[in-house]
Coordinates of N, CA and C in Angstrom, one line a residue:
Chain A
R7 N 20.4 -6.8 3.5 CA 20.0 -5.3 3.7 C 18.6 -5.3 3.4
K8 N 18.1 -4.5 4.3 CA 16.5 -4.3 4.2 C 16.4 -3.4 3.2
E9 N 15.0 -3.6 2.5 CA 14.8 -2.9 1.3 C 14.5 -1.2 1.6
V10 N 13.8 -1.2 3.0 CA 13.4 0.4 3.5 C 13.9 0.4 4.9
E11 N 14.8 1.6 5.1 CA 15.1 1.6 6.5 C 14.6 3.2 7.0
Q12 N 14.0 2.9 8.3 CA 13.7 4.1 9.0 C 14.4 4.2 10.4
D13 N 14.4 5.5 10.8 CA 14.6 5.5 12.3 C 13.2 5.5 13.0
P14 N 13.5 4.2 14.1 CA 12.4 3.9 14.9 C 11.9 5.0 15.9
G15 N 12.8 6.0 16.2 CA 12.4 6.9 17.1 C 12.4 6.4 18.6
P16 N 11.3 6.7 19.4 CA 10.3 7.9 19.1 C 11.0 9.3 19.0
F17 N 10.3 10.1 18.4 CA 10.5 11.4 18.2 C 9.3 12.2 19.2
N18 N 9.5 12.8 20.2 CA 8.8 13.5 21.3 C 9.0 15.0 21.3
V19 N 8.0 15.4 20.6 CA 7.9 16.9 20.3 C 6.9 17.7 20.9
P20 N 6.9 18.9 21.2 CA 5.8 19.7 21.6 C 4.9 20.2 20.6
E21 N 3.6 20.3 21.0 CA 2.7 20.9 19.9 C 3.2 22.0 19.2
G22 N 3.0 22.3 18.1 CA 3.5 23.5 17.3 C 4.7 23.2 16.8
A23 N 5.4 22.3 17.1 CA 6.9 22.1 16.6 C 6.9 21.5 15.2
T24 N 7.9 21.6 14.5 CA 8.2 21.1 13.2 C 9.1 19.6 13.2
V25 N 8.7 18.6 12.8 CA 9.5 17.6 12.8 C 9.6 16.9 11.5
A26 N 10.7 16.2 11.3 CA 11.1 15.6 9.9 C 11.4 14.1 10.1
F27 N 11.1 13.4 9.2 CA 11.5 11.9 9.3 C 12.0 11.8 7.9
N28 N 13.4 10.8 8.0 CA 13.9 10.2 6.5 C 13.6 8.7 6.5
C29 N 13.7 8.3 5.5 CA 13.7 6.8 5.2 C 14.6 6.6 3.9
T30 N 15.5 5.5 3.9 CA 16.3 5.3 2.9 C 15.8 3.8 2.2
Y31 N 16.0 3.9 0.9 CA 15.6 2.3 0.2 C 16.8 2.1 -0.6
S32 N 16.8 0.8 -0.8 CA 18.0 0.2 -1.2 C 18.0 -0.1 -2.8
N33 N 16.7 -0.3 -3.2 CA 17.0 -0.7 -4.7 C 16.5 0.6 -5.6
S34 N 17.5 0.9 -6.5 CA 17.4 2.0 -7.3 C 16.1 2.1 -8.4
A35 N 15.8 0.5 -8.6 CA 14.6 0.4 -9.4 C 13.2 0.6 -8.8
S36 N 13.3 1.1 -7.6 CA 11.7 1.3 -6.8 C 11.4 2.4 -7.8
Q37 N 9.9 2.5 -7.7 CA 9.3 3.4 -8.5 C 8.3 4.5 -8.0
S38 N 7.4 3.6 -7.0 CA 6.5 4.5 -6.4 C 6.8 4.6 -4.9
F39 N 6.3 6.0 -4.2 CA 6.8 6.0 -3.0 C 5.5 6.6 -2.0
F40 N 5.6 6.1 -0.9 CA 4.3 6.5 0.0 C 4.9 6.8 1.4
W41 N 4.0 7.6 2.0 CA 3.9 7.6 3.3 C 2.6 7.1 4.0
Y42 N 2.5 6.1 5.0 CA 1.4 5.6 5.6 C 1.5 6.0 6.9
R43 N 0.3 6.2 7.7 CA 0.3 6.5 9.0 C -0.5 5.4 9.7
Q44 N 0.0 4.8 11.0 CA -0.8 3.8 11.7 C -0.9 4.2 13.0
D45 N -2.0 4.4 13.5 CA -2.4 4.6 15.0 C -2.2 3.3 15.6
C46 N -2.2 3.3 16.9 CA -2.0 2.3 17.9 C -3.2 1.3 17.8
R47 N -2.7 0.0 17.3 CA -3.7 -1.0 17.2 C -4.7 -0.7 16.1
K48 N -4.4 0.0 15.1 CA -5.2 0.2 13.8 C -4.5 -0.3 12.7
E49 N -5.0 -0.3 11.5 CA -4.4 -0.7 10.2 C -3.6 0.4 9.6
P50 N -2.7 0.4 9.0 CA -2.0 1.3 8.2 C -2.8 1.8 7.3
K51 N -2.8 3.2 6.9 CA -3.7 4.1 6.1 C -2.7 5.1 5.2
L52 N -3.1 5.4 4.1 CA -2.1 6.3 3.3 C -2.2 7.7 3.8
L53 N -1.1 8.1 3.8 CA -1.0 9.7 4.2 C -0.7 10.4 3.2
M54 N 0.2 10.1 2.2 CA 0.3 10.8 0.9 C 1.3 9.9 0.4
S55 N 1.1 10.0 -1.0 CA 2.0 9.7 -2.1 C 3.3 10.8 -2.2
V56 N 4.4 10.2 -2.7 CA 5.7 11.1 -2.8 C 6.0 11.1 -4.2
Y57 N 6.0 12.3 -4.7 CA 6.5 12.5 -6.1 C 7.8 13.1 -6.3
S58 N 8.4 12.9 -7.4 CA 9.7 13.3 -7.5 C 9.9 14.8 -7.5
S59 N 8.9 15.6 -7.9 CA 9.0 17.2 -7.6 C 8.6 17.4 -6.2
G60 N 8.4 16.5 -5.4 CA 7.9 17.1 -4.1 C 6.3 17.3 -4.1
N61 N 5.8 17.1 -2.9 CA 4.6 17.4 -2.7 C 4.0 17.7 -1.3
E62 N 2.9 18.5 -1.3 CA 2.6 19.3 0.0 C 1.0 19.1 0.3
D63 N 0.7 18.6 1.4 CA -0.7 18.6 1.8 C -1.1 19.1 3.0
G64 N -1.5 20.0 3.0 CA -1.5 21.1 4.4 C -0.3 21.2 5.1
R65 N -0.3 20.6 6.3 CA 1.0 20.8 7.1 C 2.0 19.7 6.7
F66 N 1.7 18.9 5.8 CA 2.6 17.8 5.6 C 3.4 18.0 4.0
T67 N 4.7 17.8 4.1 CA 5.4 17.9 2.8 C 6.3 16.6 2.5
A68 N 6.3 16.0 1.3 CA 6.9 15.0 1.2 C 7.9 15.2 0.2
Q69 N 9.2 14.7 0.2 CA 10.1 14.9 -0.6 C 11.0 13.6 -1.1
L70 N 11.4 13.6 -2.3 CA 12.1 12.4 -2.8 C 13.4 12.8 -3.4
N71 N 14.5 11.8 -3.0 CA 15.7 12.1 -3.5 C 16.2 11.1 -4.3
R72 N 16.0 10.8 -5.4 CA 16.5 9.5 -6.1 C 17.9 9.3 -6.3
A73 N 18.7 10.3 -6.3 CA 20.1 10.3 -6.4 C 20.6 9.5 -5.0
S74 N 20.2 10.0 -3.9 CA 20.5 9.6 -2.8 C 19.5 8.4 -2.2
Q75 N 18.5 8.4 -2.8 CA 17.8 7.2 -2.6 C 17.2 7.2 -1.1
Y76 N 16.6 8.6 -0.8 CA 15.8 8.6 0.4 C 14.6 9.5 0.3
I77 N 13.7 9.4 1.4 CA 12.5 10.1 1.0 C 12.3 10.6 2.5
S78 N 11.7 11.8 2.5 CA 11.4 12.6 3.6 C 10.0 13.1 4.0
L79 N 9.6 13.3 5.2 CA 8.2 13.7 5.6 C 8.6 15.0 6.4
L80 N 8.1 16.1 6.4 CA 8.2 17.0 7.1 C 6.6 17.4 7.6
I81 N 6.5 17.6 8.9 CA 5.1 17.7 9.4 C 5.4 19.1 10.3
R82 N 4.7 20.3 9.9 CA 4.8 21.5 10.4 C 3.5 21.8 11.5
D83 N 3.8 22.6 12.5 CA 2.8 22.9 13.5 C 2.1 21.4 14.1
S84 N 2.9 20.8 14.7 CA 2.5 19.5 15.1 C 1.1 19.5 15.9
K85 N 0.4 18.6 15.8 CA -1.0 18.6 16.7 C -0.9 17.3 17.4
L86 N -1.5 17.3 18.6 CA -1.6 16.0 19.5 C -2.1 14.7 18.3
S87 N -2.9 15.1 17.4 CA -3.6 14.0 16.9 C -2.6 13.5 15.8
D88 N -1.5 14.1 15.5 CA -0.4 13.6 14.7 C 0.2 12.6 15.2
S89 N 0.2 12.2 16.7 CA 0.9 11.1 17.1 C 0.4 9.7 16.7
A90 N 1.4 9.3 16.1 CA 1.2 8.0 15.1 C 2.5 7.4 14.9
T91 N 2.6 6.1 14.3 CA 3.7 5.8 13.8 C 3.6 5.9 12.1
Y92 N 4.7 6.4 11.6 CA 4.7 6.9 10.0 C 5.5 5.8 9.4
L93 N 4.8 4.9 8.3 CA 5.5 4.2 7.6 C 6.0 4.4 6.4
C94 N 7.1 4.3 6.0 CA 7.7 4.6 4.7 C 7.7 3.4 3.7
V95 N 7.1 3.6 2.5 CA 6.8 2.4 1.5 C 7.2 2.7 0.2
V96 N 7.9 1.7 -0.4 CA 8.1 2.0 -1.7 C 7.9 0.8 -2.4
T97 N 7.5 0.8 -3.7 CA 7.1 -0.5 -4.6 C 8.0 -0.4 -5.6
Q98 N 7.9 -1.6 -6.3 CA 8.7 -2.1 -7.5 C 7.5 -2.4 -8.5
Y99 N 7.9 -2.1 -9.8 CA 6.8 -2.4 -10.8 C 6.6 -4.0 -11.0
N100 N 7.6 -4.7 -10.6 CA 7.2 -6.3 -10.7 C 6.2 -6.6 -10.0
F101 N 5.0 -6.5 -10.5 CA 3.9 -7.2 -9.9 C 3.4 -6.2 -8.6
N102 N 3.7 -5.1 -8.7 CA 3.3 -4.0 -7.6 C 3.7 -4.5 -6.3
K103 N 5.0 -4.8 -5.9 CA 5.2 -5.1 -4.6 C 5.5 -3.9 -3.7
F104 N 5.0 -4.0 -2.6 CA 5.2 -3.0 -1.5 C 6.1 -3.3 -0.3
Y105 N 7.2 -2.5 -0.2 CA 8.1 -2.7 0.8 C 7.8 -1.8 1.9
F106 N 7.7 -2.2 3.1 CA 7.6 -1.4 4.3 C 8.9 -1.2 5.0
G107 N 9.2 0.1 5.7 CA 9.8 0.3 6.8 C 9.3 -0.2 8.0
S108 N 10.1 -0.2 9.0 CA 9.7 -0.6 10.5 C 8.9 0.5 11.0
G109 N 8.8 1.8 10.6 CA 8.1 2.7 11.0 C 9.0 3.6 12.2
T110 N 8.3 5.2 12.0 CA 9.0 6.0 13.0 C 7.8 6.5 13.8
K111 N 8.0 6.1 15.1 CA 7.0 6.8 16.3 C 7.2 8.2 16.5
L112 N 6.1 8.7 16.3 CA 6.0 10.2 16.8 C 5.0 10.6 17.9
N113 N 5.5 11.0 18.9 CA 4.6 11.5 20.3 C 4.6 13.0 20.2
V114 N 3.5 13.6 20.0 CA 3.2 15.0 20.3 C 2.8 15.4 21.6
K115 N 3.4 16.1 22.3 CA 3.0 16.3 23.8 C 2.6 17.8 23.9
P116 N 1.4 17.9 24.6 CA 1.0 19.3 25.0 C 1.9 20.2 25.5
Chain C
E137 N -18.1 3.1 -0.7 CA -17.2 1.9 -1.3 C -16.8 1.0 -0.1
A138 N -17.2 -0.3 -0.1 CA -16.8 -1.2 1.0 C -15.0 -1.5 1.1
G139 N -14.6 -1.5 2.2 CA -13.3 -1.7 2.3 C -13.0 -3.2 2.3
V140 N -11.8 -3.5 2.6 CA -11.2 -4.7 3.0 C -11.8 -5.4 4.1
A141 N -12.4 -6.5 4.1 CA -13.0 -7.2 5.3 C -12.2 -8.4 5.7
Q142 N -12.0 -8.4 7.1 CA -11.2 -9.6 7.5 C -12.1 -10.0 8.7
S143 N -11.9 -11.4 8.9 CA -12.4 -12.1 10.2 C -11.6 -13.0 10.6
P144 N -11.5 -13.6 11.8 CA -11.9 -12.8 12.8 C -11.0 -11.8 13.3
R145 N -11.6 -10.7 14.0 CA -10.7 -9.7 14.5 C -9.7 -10.2 15.5
Y146 N -10.1 -11.3 16.3 CA -9.3 -11.6 17.5 C -9.4 -13.1 17.5
K147 N -8.2 -13.5 17.9 CA -8.1 -15.1 18.0 C -7.1 -15.4 18.9
I148 N -7.5 -16.4 20.1 CA -6.6 -16.9 21.0 C -6.6 -18.2 20.8
I149 N -5.5 -18.9 20.8 CA -5.0 -20.3 20.5 C -4.0 -20.7 21.5
E150 N -3.8 -22.0 21.6 CA -2.5 -22.6 22.3 C -1.7 -23.1 21.1
K151 N -0.4 -23.2 21.5 CA 0.6 -23.6 20.5 C 0.2 -25.1 20.0
R152 N 0.6 -25.3 18.8 CA 0.3 -26.4 18.1 C -1.3 -26.5 17.6
Q153 N -2.0 -25.7 17.9 CA -3.3 -25.6 17.3 C -3.5 -25.0 16.0
S154 N -4.3 -25.0 15.3 CA -4.5 -24.6 14.0 C -5.4 -23.3 14.1
V155 N -5.5 -22.3 13.0 CA -6.2 -21.1 12.9 C -6.2 -20.8 11.5
A156 N -7.5 -20.3 11.1 CA -7.6 -19.6 10.0 C -8.2 -18.4 9.8
F157 N -7.7 -17.5 8.9 CA -8.1 -16.1 8.7 C -8.9 -16.0 7.3
W158 N -9.9 -15.0 7.2 CA -10.2 -14.9 6.0 C -10.4 -13.4 5.6
C159 N -10.5 -13.0 4.2 CA -10.2 -11.8 3.9 C -11.1 -11.6 2.6
N160 N -11.7 -10.5 2.5 CA -12.5 -10.2 1.1 C -11.8 -8.8 0.7
P161 N -11.1 -8.8 -0.3 CA -10.6 -7.3 -0.7 C -11.7 -6.6 -1.5
I162 N -11.2 -5.3 -1.6 CA -12.3 -4.5 -2.3 C -12.4 -4.8 -3.7
S163 N -13.8 -4.6 -4.0 CA -14.3 -5.3 -5.4 C -13.6 -4.6 -6.5
G164 N -12.9 -5.6 -7.3 CA -12.3 -4.9 -8.6 C -10.8 -5.1 -8.4
H165 N -10.2 -5.3 -7.3 CA -8.8 -5.2 -6.6 C -8.2 -6.8 -7.1
A166 N -7.5 -6.6 -8.1 CA -7.0 -7.9 -8.5 C -5.9 -8.5 -7.7
T167 N -5.2 -7.4 -6.9 CA -3.9 -8.0 -6.2 C -4.2 -8.0 -4.8
L168 N -4.0 -9.1 -4.2 CA -4.4 -9.2 -2.8 C -3.0 -9.7 -1.8
Y169 N -2.8 -9.1 -0.7 CA -1.6 -9.4 0.0 C -2.0 -9.7 1.4
W170 N -1.3 -10.6 1.9 CA -1.2 -10.9 3.6 C 0.0 -10.6 4.0
Y171 N 0.0 -9.6 5.0 CA 1.2 -9.3 5.9 C 0.9 -9.6 7.3
Q172 N 2.1 -9.8 7.9 CA 2.4 -10.2 9.2 C 3.0 -9.0 9.7
Q173 N 2.3 -8.5 10.8 CA 2.9 -7.4 11.6 C 2.9 -7.7 13.2
I174 N 4.4 -7.8 13.6 CA 4.7 -8.3 14.9 C 5.0 -6.9 15.8
L175 N 4.3 -6.5 17.0 CA 4.2 -5.4 17.6 C 5.8 -4.5 17.5
G176 N 5.7 -3.3 17.2 CA 6.9 -2.6 17.1 C 7.6 -2.6 15.7
Q177 N 7.2 -3.7 14.7 CA 7.8 -3.6 13.4 C 6.8 -3.2 12.3
G178 N 7.4 -2.9 11.2 CA 6.5 -2.9 10.2 C 6.0 -3.9 9.3
P179 N 4.8 -3.8 8.7 CA 4.3 -5.2 7.9 C 5.3 -5.8 7.3
K180 N 5.3 -7.3 7.4 CA 6.2 -8.2 6.7 C 5.3 -8.8 5.6
L181 N 5.6 -8.8 4.4 CA 4.7 -9.6 3.3 C 5.0 -11.1 3.5
L182 N 3.8 -11.7 3.5 CA 3.7 -13.2 3.7 C 3.6 -13.8 2.1
I183 N 2.4 -13.3 1.6 CA 2.2 -13.9 0.2 C 1.2 -12.6 -0.5
Q184 N 1.6 -12.9 -1.8 CA 1.0 -11.7 -2.8 C 0.3 -12.6 -3.9
F185 N -1.1 -12.4 -4.0 CA -1.8 -13.0 -5.1 C -2.1 -12.0 -6.2
Q186 N -2.1 -12.4 -7.5 CA -2.4 -11.4 -8.3 C -3.5 -12.5 -9.1
N187 N -5.0 -12.0 -9.0 CA -5.9 -12.8 -9.2 C -5.9 -14.0 -8.3
N188 N -5.8 -15.1 -8.9 CA -5.8 -16.4 -8.1 C -4.6 -16.9 -8.1
G189 N -3.5 -16.5 -8.6 CA -2.1 -17.1 -8.7 C -1.4 -16.3 -8.0
V190 N -0.3 -17.0 -7.5 CA 0.8 -16.6 -6.3 C 1.8 -16.0 -7.2
V191 N 2.1 -14.7 -6.6 CA 2.9 -13.6 -7.1 C 4.4 -14.0 -6.5
D192 N 4.2 -13.8 -4.9 CA 5.4 -14.1 -4.4 C 4.8 -14.7 -3.0
D193 N 5.8 -15.7 -2.6 CA 5.6 -16.5 -1.2 C 6.8 -16.7 -0.7
S194 N 7.7 -15.8 -1.1 CA 9.1 -16.2 -0.6 C 9.1 -16.0 0.9
Q195 N 8.4 -15.4 1.6 CA 8.7 -15.4 3.0 C 7.5 -15.9 3.9
L196 N 6.8 -16.7 3.3 CA 5.8 -17.6 4.0 C 6.4 -18.9 4.4
P197 N 6.2 -19.1 5.7 CA 6.9 -20.3 6.5 C 6.0 -21.4 5.8
K198 N 6.2 -22.1 4.9 CA 5.3 -23.1 4.2 C 5.3 -24.4 4.8
D199 N 6.2 -24.6 5.8 CA 6.0 -25.9 6.8 C 4.8 -25.7 7.4
R200 N 4.1 -24.3 7.9 CA 3.1 -24.2 8.7 C 2.1 -23.3 8.2
F201 N 2.5 -22.4 7.5 CA 1.4 -21.5 6.8 C 1.0 -22.1 5.4
S202 N -0.3 -21.6 5.0 CA -0.7 -21.9 3.7 C -1.9 -20.8 3.3
A203 N -1.8 -20.5 2.1 CA -2.8 -19.6 1.7 C -3.4 -19.7 0.5
E204 N -4.7 -19.5 0.3 CA -5.3 -19.6 -1.1 C -6.2 -18.4 -1.5
R205 N -6.5 -18.2 -2.9 CA -7.4 -17.3 -3.2 C -8.2 -17.9 -4.4
L206 N -9.2 -18.9 -4.0 CA -9.9 -19.6 -5.0 C -10.8 -18.4 -5.5
K207 N -10.9 -18.7 -7.1 CA -11.7 -17.7 -8.0 C -11.2 -16.4 -7.8
G208 N -10.1 -16.0 -7.3 CA -9.6 -14.7 -7.6 C -10.2 -13.7 -6.7
V209 N -10.9 -13.9 -5.6 CA -11.7 -12.9 -4.8 C -11.2 -13.0 -3.4
D210 N -12.1 -13.9 -2.6 CA -11.6 -13.7 -1.1 C -10.5 -14.9 -1.1
S211 N -9.9 -14.8 0.1 CA -8.6 -15.4 0.5 C -8.7 -15.9 1.8
T212 N -8.1 -17.1 2.2 CA -7.8 -17.7 3.3 C -6.4 -17.9 3.8
L213 N -6.0 -17.5 5.0 CA -4.7 -17.9 5.3 C -4.8 -18.7 6.5
K214 N -3.8 -19.9 6.5 CA -3.9 -20.9 7.6 C -2.7 -21.1 8.2
I215 N -2.6 -21.2 9.5 CA -1.4 -21.6 10.3 C -1.9 -23.0 11.1
Q216 N -0.8 -23.9 10.7 CA -1.1 -25.2 11.3 C 0.3 -26.0 11.4
P217 N 0.8 -26.3 12.6 CA 0.5 -25.8 14.0 C 1.3 -24.5 14.4
A218 N 0.5 -23.7 15.0 CA 0.8 -22.7 15.4 C 2.0 -22.6 16.5
K219 N 3.0 -21.4 16.5 CA 3.8 -21.4 17.4 C 3.7 -20.1 18.3
L220 N 4.4 -20.2 19.3 CA 4.4 -18.8 20.0 C 4.6 -17.5 19.4
E221 N 5.8 -17.8 18.4 CA 6.3 -16.5 17.7 C 5.3 -16.3 16.6
D222 N 4.2 -16.8 16.4 CA 3.2 -16.4 15.4 C 2.4 -15.4 15.7
S223 N 2.3 -15.2 17.2 CA 1.7 -14.1 17.7 C 1.9 -12.8 17.1
A224 N 0.7 -12.2 16.3 CA 0.9 -10.9 15.6 C -0.3 -10.5 15.2
V225 N -0.4 -9.6 14.4 CA -1.6 -9.2 13.7 C -1.6 -9.5 12.2
Y226 N -2.4 -10.2 11.7 CA -2.3 -10.6 10.1 C -3.1 -9.7 9.4
L227 N -2.6 -8.9 8.5 CA -3.2 -7.8 7.9 C -3.5 -8.3 6.3
C228 N -4.6 -8.1 5.8 CA -5.0 -8.5 4.4 C -5.0 -7.0 3.9
A229 N -4.4 -7.1 2.4 CA -4.6 -5.8 1.9 C -4.9 -5.9 0.3
S230 N -5.4 -4.9 -0.3 CA -5.7 -5.1 -1.7 C -5.3 -3.8 -2.4
S231 N -5.1 -4.1 -3.7 CA -4.6 -2.9 -4.6 C -5.2 -3.2 -6.0
L232 N -5.5 -2.1 -6.8 CA -5.5 -2.2 -8.2 C -4.2 -2.6 -8.9
S233 N -4.1 -3.3 -9.9 CA -2.8 -3.7 -10.5 C -2.5 -2.8 -11.5
R234 N -2.3 -1.6 -11.0 CA -1.4 -0.6 -12.1 C -0.7 0.3 -11.2
V235 N 0.4 0.8 -12.0 CA 1.6 1.7 -11.6 C 1.1 2.6 -10.5
G236 N 1.5 2.7 -9.2 CA 1.2 3.8 -8.3 C 0.0 3.6 -7.5
A237 N -0.6 2.3 -7.7 CA -2.0 2.2 -6.9 C -1.6 1.9 -5.4
E238 N -2.6 2.6 -5.0 CA -2.5 2.8 -3.4 C -2.8 1.2 -2.7
L239 N -2.3 1.1 -1.7 CA -2.4 -0.3 -0.8 C -3.6 0.0 0.1
F240 N -4.9 -0.8 0.2 CA -5.6 -0.5 1.2 C -5.9 -1.9 2.1
F241 N -5.7 -1.5 3.3 CA -5.7 -2.6 4.4 C -7.0 -2.7 5.0
G242 N -7.3 -4.1 5.4 CA -8.2 -4.4 6.4 C -7.8 -4.2 7.8
E243 N -8.8 -4.2 8.8 CA -8.6 -3.9 10.3 C -7.5 -4.9 10.8
G244 N -7.4 -6.2 10.3 CA -6.4 -7.0 11.0 C -7.2 -8.0 11.6
S245 N -6.3 -9.1 11.8 CA -6.9 -10.5 12.7 C -5.6 -10.3 13.6
R246 N -5.9 -10.2 14.9 CA -4.7 -10.0 15.9 C -4.8 -11.6 16.5
L247 N -3.9 -12.3 16.5 CA -3.7 -13.8 16.9 C -2.7 -13.7 18.0
T248 N -3.2 -14.4 19.1 CA -2.4 -14.6 20.4 C -2.2 -16.1 20.4
V249 N -1.0 -16.6 20.6 CA -0.7 -17.9 20.7 C 0.0 -18.2 22.2
L250 N -0.7 -18.9 23.0 CA -0.2 -19.2 24.3 C 0.7 -20.5 24.5

């Protein structure tokens, strides 16, 4: 079983739409959670960390549900520039191992 | 602050040839990672170093891949001999060795095996 699972998409949405991605993780001992963004032919970059209480950064909201072992990312008022692949990442504290999902591709259309 | 440096950015070789990639992490980052990313997939961990010691190399194909991190700073990843299925982007990343630390990536080395 994979450590982290995501719907690969693609999610095709119009500008201004609200879109949500979910991700599930298998190890209940996972401790830190992140969303990374990866543009085409670029390296992944941190979008935001995910905290138990949920957190928001502008148009982006991340939630963690430890009981159900899933993480979500909500993007409001989608922009063309949001088109990218969104990677769900979890870590375990044994030597800070990072486990990546396969990514969810988002295409925002005019 | 300088980011993670990798070279070469691109490499094209024929199968059965060898190739080496170099990585210099962010200064002060004790943990260094090599990931393989095949098109359409998420990064897959090949090897993780803590200073100059190996923490995890369970997914490194040791019959053809090797990596070292002498002196606990920069690192090299070697493939010998290369196979067609090794065509991928090899991403180096580094992080501080503390709970919740962010992972920083280099721009990657794109390998094409013909």
